[in-house]
Amino acid sequence: MSAKSDERRQAPRSKLFQQAEMRGPEGDVRVHVLNLSTLGALVYSDQVPMAGEQVRLTCGMPLGICRVAWVNGRRFGVQFLKPVPHAVIEQVLRIQDALIVSASERLGVPCRKMLVAAE
């Protein structure tokens, strides 16, 4: 990411690799959210929407309607039309952490530190 785009970013992003669904003009598509903030997300998919399209993103729970800001190969950035509440982002991170813990236990390997403290 360039320094210029970092300067434009208004909200900190949380890194993740979470399976999600995107609903757009072509229907429902499975995607992966690579990072997430209250204002936008970085998304990866084999089926990429066009810049400017509006899509609905769900990542274990509805995140909202967003506009595709840019596309580069199979990655694209989206900007949410309404900011995603911090509590929703924390819940998405908890879901990811629970999946990591479950996979670690199944594989018998140590787990990394949790992103969000359990309540």
Tab-separated table of N, CA and C in Angstrom:
chain	number	residue	atom	x	y	z
A	1	MET	N	0.853	-1.166	0.000
A	1	MET	CA	0.000	0.000	0.000
A	1	MET	C	0.898	1.228	0.000
A	2	SER	N	0.578	2.208	-0.787
A	2	SER	CA	1.411	3.399	-0.898
A	2	SER	C	1.171	4.341	0.270
A	3	ALA	N	2.141	5.236	0.480
A	3	ALA	CA	2.005	6.222	1.552
A	3	ALA	C	0.800	7.112	1.293
A	4	LYS	N	0.541	7.423	0.020
A	4	LYS	CA	-0.586	8.277	-0.328
A	4	LYS	C	-1.914	7.635	0.092
A	5	SER	N	-2.085	6.332	-0.184
A	5	SER	CA	-3.335	5.682	0.204
A	5	SER	C	-3.443	5.550	1.718
A	6	ASP	N	-2.306	5.361	2.417
A	6	ASP	CA	-2.331	5.319	3.877
A	6	ASP	C	-2.778	6.655	4.448
A	7	GLU	N	-2.366	7.761	3.808
A	7	GLU	CA	-2.768	9.084	4.272
A	7	GLU	C	-4.267	9.279	4.108
A	8	ARG	N	-4.860	8.714	3.042
A	8	ARG	CA	-6.292	8.862	2.793
A	8	ARG	C	-7.119	8.021	3.754
A	9	ARG	N	-6.558	6.962	4.296
A	9	ARG	CA	-7.305	6.054	5.160
A	9	ARG	C	-7.683	6.790	6.443
A	10	GLN	N	-8.964	6.794	6.749
A	10	GLN	CA	-9.454	7.545	7.900
A	10	GLN	C	-9.726	6.668	9.112
A	11	ALA	N	-9.764	5.370	8.922
A	11	ALA	CA	-10.059	4.465	10.035
A	11	ALA	C	-9.054	3.320	10.019
A	12	PRO	N	-8.556	2.924	11.198
A	12	PRO	CA	-7.605	1.806	11.239
A	12	PRO	C	-8.268	0.516	10.773
A	13	ARG	N	-7.483	-0.314	10.107
A	13	ARG	CA	-7.994	-1.578	9.578
A	13	ARG	C	-7.480	-2.747	10.400
A	14	SER	N	-8.334	-3.729	10.587
A	14	SER	CA	-7.959	-4.976	11.255
A	14	SER	C	-7.708	-6.022	10.181
A	15	LYS	N	-6.539	-6.679	10.257
A	15	LYS	CA	-6.232	-7.739	9.298
A	15	LYS	C	-6.995	-8.994	9.674
A	16	LEU	N	-7.500	-9.676	8.665
A	16	LEU	CA	-8.142	-10.950	8.876
A	16	LEU	C	-8.155	-11.735	7.576
A	17	PHE	N	-8.573	-12.952	7.641
A	17	PHE	CA	-8.785	-13.792	6.465
A	17	PHE	C	-10.052	-14.561	6.754
A	18	GLN	N	-11.169	-13.912	6.468
A	18	GLN	CA	-12.460	-14.452	6.862
A	18	GLN	C	-13.329	-14.676	5.631
A	19	GLN	N	-13.871	-15.878	5.522
A	19	GLN	CA	-14.795	-16.174	4.443
A	19	GLN	C	-16.039	-15.320	4.625
A	20	ALA	N	-16.568	-14.813	3.509
A	20	ALA	CA	-17.732	-13.939	3.566
A	20	ALA	C	-18.567	-14.132	2.304
A	21	GLU	N	-19.699	-13.457	2.258
A	21	GLU	CA	-20.551	-13.468	1.073
A	21	GLU	C	-20.759	-12.048	0.597
A	22	MET	N	-20.766	-11.910	-0.719
A	22	MET	CA	-21.027	-10.616	-1.341
A	22	MET	C	-22.232	-10.792	-2.257
A	23	ARG	N	-23.199	-9.924	-2.114
A	23	ARG	CA	-24.365	-9.938	-3.001
A	23	ARG	C	-24.286	-8.702	-3.886
A	24	GLY	N	-24.276	-8.946	-5.183
A	24	GLY	CA	-24.203	-7.860	-6.152
A	24	GLY	C	-25.132	-8.119	-7.313
A	25	PRO	N	-24.938	-7.386	-8.402
A	25	PRO	CA	-25.798	-7.548	-9.576
A	25	PRO	C	-25.790	-8.969	-10.143
A	26	GLU	N	-24.697	-9.702	-9.953
A	26	GLU	CA	-24.575	-11.063	-10.486
A	26	GLU	C	-25.054	-12.126	-9.502
A	27	GLY	N	-25.584	-11.718	-8.353
A	27	GLY	CA	-26.048	-12.671	-7.350
A	27	GLY	C	-25.065	-12.800	-6.201
A	28	ASP	N	-25.154	-13.908	-5.461
A	28	ASP	CA	-24.290	-14.151	-4.302
A	28	ASP	C	-22.974	-14.775	-4.742
A	29	VAL	N	-21.884	-14.279	-4.152
A	29	VAL	CA	-20.542	-14.752	-4.473
A	29	VAL	C	-19.792	-14.962	-3.166
A	30	ARG	N	-19.056	-16.081	-3.071
A	30	ARG	CA	-18.190	-16.318	-1.911
A	30	ARG	C	-16.927	-15.486	-2.089
A	31	VAL	N	-16.535	-14.778	-1.032
A	31	VAL	CA	-15.346	-13.925	-1.048
A	31	VAL	C	-14.574	-14.145	0.247
A	32	HIS	N	-13.398	-13.545	0.339
A	32	HIS	CA	-12.631	-13.502	1.582
A	32	HIS	C	-12.345	-12.042	1.910
A	33	VAL	N	-12.630	-11.657	3.141
A	33	VAL	CA	-12.300	-10.312	3.613
A	33	VAL	C	-10.889	-10.385	4.185
A	34	LEU	N	-9.992	-9.538	3.657
A	34	LEU	CA	-8.585	-9.549	4.066
A	34	LEU	C	-8.281	-8.496	5.117
A	35	ASN	N	-9.022	-7.391	5.103
A	35	ASN	CA	-8.941	-6.436	6.199
A	35	ASN	C	-10.251	-5.683	6.275
A	36	LEU	N	-10.497	-5.069	7.437
A	36	LEU	CA	-11.805	-4.486	7.704
A	36	LEU	C	-11.666	-3.289	8.627
A	37	SER	N	-12.395	-2.232	8.306
A	37	SER	CA	-12.496	-1.075	9.196
A	37	SER	C	-13.951	-0.631	9.223
A	38	THR	N	-14.225	0.396	9.996
A	38	THR	CA	-15.587	0.916	10.056
A	38	THR	C	-16.008	1.520	8.722
A	39	LEU	N	-15.040	1.928	7.901
A	39	LEU	CA	-15.356	2.626	6.655
A	39	LEU	C	-15.174	1.796	5.393
A	40	GLY	N	-14.413	0.693	5.467
A	40	GLY	CA	-14.166	-0.069	4.249
A	40	GLY	C	-13.515	-1.404	4.518
A	41	ALA	N	-13.205	-2.107	3.420
A	41	ALA	CA	-12.595	-3.433	3.532
A	41	ALA	C	-11.808	-3.745	2.269
A	42	LEU	N	-10.847	-4.651	2.419
A	42	LEU	CA	-10.126	-5.233	1.296
A	42	LEU	C	-10.683	-6.633	1.113
A	43	VAL	N	-11.106	-6.945	-0.108
A	43	VAL	CA	-11.800	-8.198	-0.383
A	43	VAL	C	-11.089	-8.931	-1.520
A	44	TYR	N	-11.108	-10.273	-1.466
A	44	TYR	CA	-10.529	-11.126	-2.501
A	44	TYR	C	-11.620	-12.050	-3.015
A	45	SER	N	-11.676	-12.227	-4.347
A	45	SER	CA	-12.664	-13.130	-4.922
A	45	SER	C	-12.251	-13.564	-6.319
A	46	ASP	N	-12.706	-14.750	-6.708
A	46	ASP	CA	-12.526	-15.197	-8.086
A	46	ASP	C	-13.465	-14.447	-9.025
A	47	GLN	N	-14.594	-13.984	-8.493
A	47	GLN	CA	-15.561	-13.215	-9.276
A	47	GLN	C	-15.549	-11.785	-8.746
A	48	VAL	N	-14.935	-10.898	-9.504
A	48	VAL	CA	-14.687	-9.534	-9.036
A	48	VAL	C	-15.711	-8.574	-9.644
A	49	PRO	N	-16.334	-7.733	-8.809
A	49	PRO	CA	-17.257	-6.733	-9.343
A	49	PRO	C	-16.491	-5.597	-10.014
A	50	MET	N	-17.215	-4.754	-10.705
A	50	MET	CA	-16.593	-3.602	-11.359
A	50	MET	C	-16.523	-2.435	-10.385
A	51	ALA	N	-15.496	-1.610	-10.539
A	51	ALA	CA	-15.387	-0.396	-9.722
A	51	ALA	C	-16.655	0.428	-9.914
A	52	GLY	N	-17.165	0.948	-8.808
A	52	GLY	CA	-18.374	1.756	-8.836
A	52	GLY	C	-19.641	0.986	-8.506
A	53	GLU	N	-19.618	-0.349	-8.628
A	53	GLU	CA	-20.803	-1.153	-8.310
A	53	GLU	C	-21.090	-1.115	-6.814
A	54	GLN	N	-22.360	-1.249	-6.475
A	54	GLN	CA	-22.744	-1.395	-5.076
A	54	GLN	C	-22.989	-2.864	-4.789
A	55	VAL	N	-22.465	-3.321	-3.661
A	55	VAL	CA	-22.623	-4.714	-3.238
A	55	VAL	C	-22.963	-4.731	-1.756
A	56	ARG	N	-23.503	-5.858	-1.313
A	56	ARG	CA	-23.801	-6.053	0.113
A	56	ARG	C	-22.834	-7.105	0.630
A	57	LEU	N	-22.149	-6.808	1.733
A	57	LEU	CA	-21.132	-7.698	2.281
A	57	LEU	C	-21.613	-8.274	3.610
A	58	THR	N	-21.479	-9.599	3.754
A	58	THR	CA	-21.833	-10.302	4.982
A	58	THR	C	-20.654	-11.165	5.387
A	59	CYS	N	-20.212	-11.013	6.628
A	59	CYS	CA	-19.041	-11.745	7.116
A	59	CYS	C	-19.390	-12.356	8.477
A	60	GLY	N	-20.242	-13.390	8.444
A	60	GLY	CA	-20.742	-13.969	9.682
A	60	GLY	C	-21.924	-13.183	10.214
A	61	MET	N	-22.031	-11.953	9.800
A	61	MET	CA	-23.143	-11.062	10.122
A	61	MET	C	-23.139	-9.955	9.071
A	62	PRO	N	-24.251	-9.288	8.853
A	62	PRO	CA	-24.286	-8.244	7.826
A	62	PRO	C	-23.335	-7.092	8.167
A	63	LEU	N	-22.515	-6.710	7.188
A	63	LEU	CA	-21.643	-5.547	7.358
A	63	LEU	C	-22.256	-4.313	6.707
A	64	GLY	N	-23.010	-4.517	5.642
A	64	GLY	CA	-23.696	-3.404	5.023
A	64	GLY	C	-23.480	-3.324	3.525
A	65	ILE	N	-24.063	-2.281	2.968
A	65	ILE	CA	-23.929	-2.004	1.540
A	65	ILE	C	-22.681	-1.164	1.345
A	66	CYS	N	-21.935	-1.481	0.299
A	66	CYS	CA	-20.707	-0.743	0.030
A	66	CYS	C	-20.538	-0.520	-1.467
A	67	ARG	N	-19.689	0.428	-1.784
A	67	ARG	CA	-19.344	0.752	-3.168
A	67	ARG	C	-17.954	0.223	-3.431
A	68	VAL	N	-17.773	-0.439	-4.571
A	68	VAL	CA	-16.449	-0.927	-4.955
A	68	VAL	C	-15.629	0.283	-5.391
A	69	ALA	N	-14.578	0.587	-4.634
A	69	ALA	CA	-13.770	1.783	-4.879
A	69	ALA	C	-12.708	1.543	-5.947
A	70	TRP	N	-12.120	0.340	-5.950
A	70	TRP	CA	-11.061	0.017	-6.908
A	70	TRP	C	-10.968	-1.492	-7.056
A	71	VAL	N	-10.382	-1.917	-8.168
A	71	VAL	CA	-10.172	-3.339	-8.442
A	71	VAL	C	-8.751	-3.511	-8.952
A	72	ASN	N	-8.051	-4.525	-8.421
A	72	ASN	CA	-6.705	-4.862	-8.885
A	72	ASN	C	-6.597	-6.386	-8.895
A	73	GLY	N	-6.740	-6.974	-10.066
A	73	GLY	CA	-6.734	-8.434	-10.163
A	73	GLY	C	-7.940	-9.006	-9.449
A	74	ARG	N	-7.695	-9.905	-8.498
A	74	ARG	CA	-8.786	-10.524	-7.734
A	74	ARG	C	-9.048	-9.814	-6.412
A	75	ARG	N	-8.339	-8.740	-6.173
A	75	ARG	CA	-8.545	-7.948	-4.954
A	75	ARG	C	-9.299	-6.678	-5.304
A	76	PHE	N	-10.109	-6.240	-4.357
A	76	PHE	CA	-10.803	-4.973	-4.560
A	76	PHE	C	-11.105	-4.339	-3.206
A	77	GLY	N	-11.162	-3.023	-3.221
A	77	GLY	CA	-11.471	-2.270	-2.020
A	77	GLY	C	-12.903	-1.784	-2.065
A	78	VAL	N	-13.569	-1.847	-0.923
A	78	VAL	CA	-14.938	-1.352	-0.836
A	78	VAL	C	-15.031	-0.283	0.246
A	79	GLN	N	-15.949	0.641	0.026
A	79	GLN	CA	-16.228	1.693	1.001
A	79	GLN	C	-17.683	1.534	1.430
A	80	PHE	N	-17.906	1.386	2.736
A	80	PHE	CA	-19.260	1.214	3.246
A	80	PHE	C	-20.038	2.519	3.121
A	81	LEU	N	-21.307	2.410	2.719
A	81	LEU	CA	-22.142	3.602	2.601
A	81	LEU	C	-22.479	4.163	3.977
A	82	LYS	N	-22.611	3.269	4.974
A	82	LYS	CA	-22.788	3.665	6.375
A	82	LYS	C	-21.677	2.990	7.165
A	83	PRO	N	-21.012	3.711	8.071
A	83	PRO	CA	-19.936	3.086	8.852
A	83	PRO	C	-20.424	1.844	9.606
A	84	VAL	N	-19.566	0.845	9.638
A	84	VAL	CA	-19.852	-0.382	10.393
A	84	VAL	C	-19.537	-0.098	11.862
A	85	PRO	N	-20.448	-0.384	12.779
A	85	PRO	CA	-20.170	-0.143	14.199
A	85	PRO	C	-18.958	-0.944	14.682
A	86	HIS	N	-18.194	-0.349	15.594
A	86	HIS	CA	-17.018	-1.027	16.161
A	86	HIS	C	-17.400	-2.374	16.771
A	87	ALA	N	-18.567	-2.445	17.400
A	87	ALA	CA	-19.002	-3.697	18.027
A	87	ALA	C	-19.149	-4.812	16.996
A	88	VAL	N	-19.584	-4.483	15.793
A	88	VAL	CA	-19.725	-5.489	14.735
A	88	VAL	C	-18.348	-5.971	14.294
A	89	ILE	N	-17.403	-5.042	14.134
A	89	ILE	CA	-16.042	-5.428	13.747
A	89	ILE	C	-15.427	-6.324	14.823
A	90	GLU	N	-15.611	-5.976	16.083
A	90	GLU	CA	-15.090	-6.809	17.172
A	90	GLU	C	-15.702	-8.206	17.136
A	91	GLN	N	-16.984	-8.300	16.818
A	91	GLN	CA	-17.635	-9.613	16.738
A	91	GLN	C	-17.072	-10.430	15.576
A	92	VAL	N	-16.820	-9.797	14.429
A	92	VAL	CA	-16.207	-10.499	13.291
A	92	VAL	C	-14.832	-11.031	13.694
A	93	LEU	N	-14.062	-10.222	14.421
A	93	LEU	CA	-12.739	-10.664	14.882
A	93	LEU	C	-12.860	-11.815	15.876
A	94	ARG	N	-13.874	-11.784	16.736
A	94	ARG	CA	-14.098	-12.890	17.680
A	94	ARG	C	-14.440	-14.183	16.928
A	95	ILE	N	-15.258	-14.056	15.895
A	95	ILE	CA	-15.606	-15.231	15.082
A	95	ILE	C	-14.342	-15.825	14.472
A	96	GLN	N	-13.493	-14.962	13.911
A	96	GLN	CA	-12.247	-15.449	13.322
A	96	GLN	C	-11.373	-16.117	14.376
A	97	ASP	N	-11.250	-15.497	15.540
A	97	ASP	CA	-10.426	-16.076	16.604
A	97	ASP	C	-10.960	-17.440	17.044
A	98	ALA	N	-12.279	-17.574	17.139
A	98	ALA	CA	-12.865	-18.862	17.525
A	98	ALA	C	-12.547	-19.931	16.483
A	99	LEU	N	-12.578	-19.563	15.212
A	99	LEU	CA	-12.232	-20.514	14.153
A	99	LEU	C	-10.767	-20.927	14.244
A	100	ILE	N	-9.897	-19.974	14.555
A	100	ILE	CA	-8.464	-20.270	14.681
A	100	ILE	C	-8.220	-21.206	15.859
A	101	VAL	N	-8.855	-20.928	16.997
A	101	VAL	CA	-8.696	-21.781	18.177
A	101	VAL	C	-9.191	-23.192	17.869
A	102	SER	N	-10.342	-23.296	17.237
A	102	SER	CA	-10.902	-24.606	16.900
A	102	SER	C	-9.971	-25.385	15.970
A	103	ALA	N	-9.460	-24.720	14.945
A	103	ALA	CA	-8.542	-25.386	14.009
A	103	ALA	C	-7.252	-25.789	14.709
A	104	SER	N	-6.742	-24.922	15.585
A	104	SER	CA	-5.509	-25.236	16.316
A	104	SER	C	-5.692	-26.468	17.193
A	105	GLU	N	-6.835	-26.543	17.864
A	105	GLU	CA	-7.110	-27.697	18.722
A	105	GLU	C	-7.226	-28.974	17.900
A	106	ARG	N	-7.917	-28.894	16.759
A	106	ARG	CA	-8.059	-30.075	15.895
A	106	ARG	C	-6.713	-30.561	15.387
A	107	LEU	N	-5.830	-29.603	15.060
A	107	LEU	CA	-4.519	-29.954	14.513
A	107	LEU	C	-3.483	-30.231	15.592
A	108	GLY	N	-3.797	-29.876	16.837
A	108	GLY	CA	-2.860	-30.085	17.934
A	108	GLY	C	-1.660	-29.164	17.877
A	109	VAL	N	-1.875	-27.949	17.391
A	109	VAL	CA	-0.786	-26.970	17.322
A	109	VAL	C	-1.135	-25.771	18.191
A	110	PRO	N	-0.107	-25.073	18.702
A	110	PRO	CA	-0.374	-23.899	19.540
A	110	PRO	C	-1.131	-22.828	18.769
A	111	CYS	N	-1.910	-22.075	19.504
A	111	CYS	CA	-2.728	-21.007	18.933
A	111	CYS	C	-2.069	-19.661	19.193
A	112	ARG	N	-2.233	-18.734	18.248
A	112	ARG	CA	-1.702	-17.385	18.442
A	112	ARG	C	-2.563	-16.624	19.448
A	113	LYS	N	-2.067	-15.487	19.908
A	113	LYS	CA	-2.792	-14.644	20.865
A	113	LYS	C	-4.100	-14.157	20.246
A	114	MET	N	-5.144	-14.084	21.052
A	114	MET	CA	-6.446	-13.626	20.588
A	114	MET	C	-6.390	-12.162	20.204
A	115	LEU	N	-7.109	-11.799	19.124
A	115	LEU	CA	-7.168	-10.411	18.674
A	115	LEU	C	-8.031	-9.560	19.594
A	116	VAL	N	-9.137	-10.115	20.047
A	116	VAL	CA	-10.088	-9.373	20.862
A	116	VAL	C	-10.298	-10.159	22.149
A	117	ALA	N	-10.177	-9.493	23.270
A	117	ALA	CA	-10.350	-10.163	24.561
A	117	ALA	C	-11.776	-10.677	24.693
A	118	ALA	N	-11.909	-11.852	25.251
A	118	ALA	CA	-13.235	-12.432	25.473
A	118	ALA	C	-13.940	-11.656	26.570
A	119	GLU	N	-15.253	-11.573	26.455
A	119	GLU	CA	-16.035	-10.848	27.467
A	119	GLU	C	-16.392	-11.751	28.607
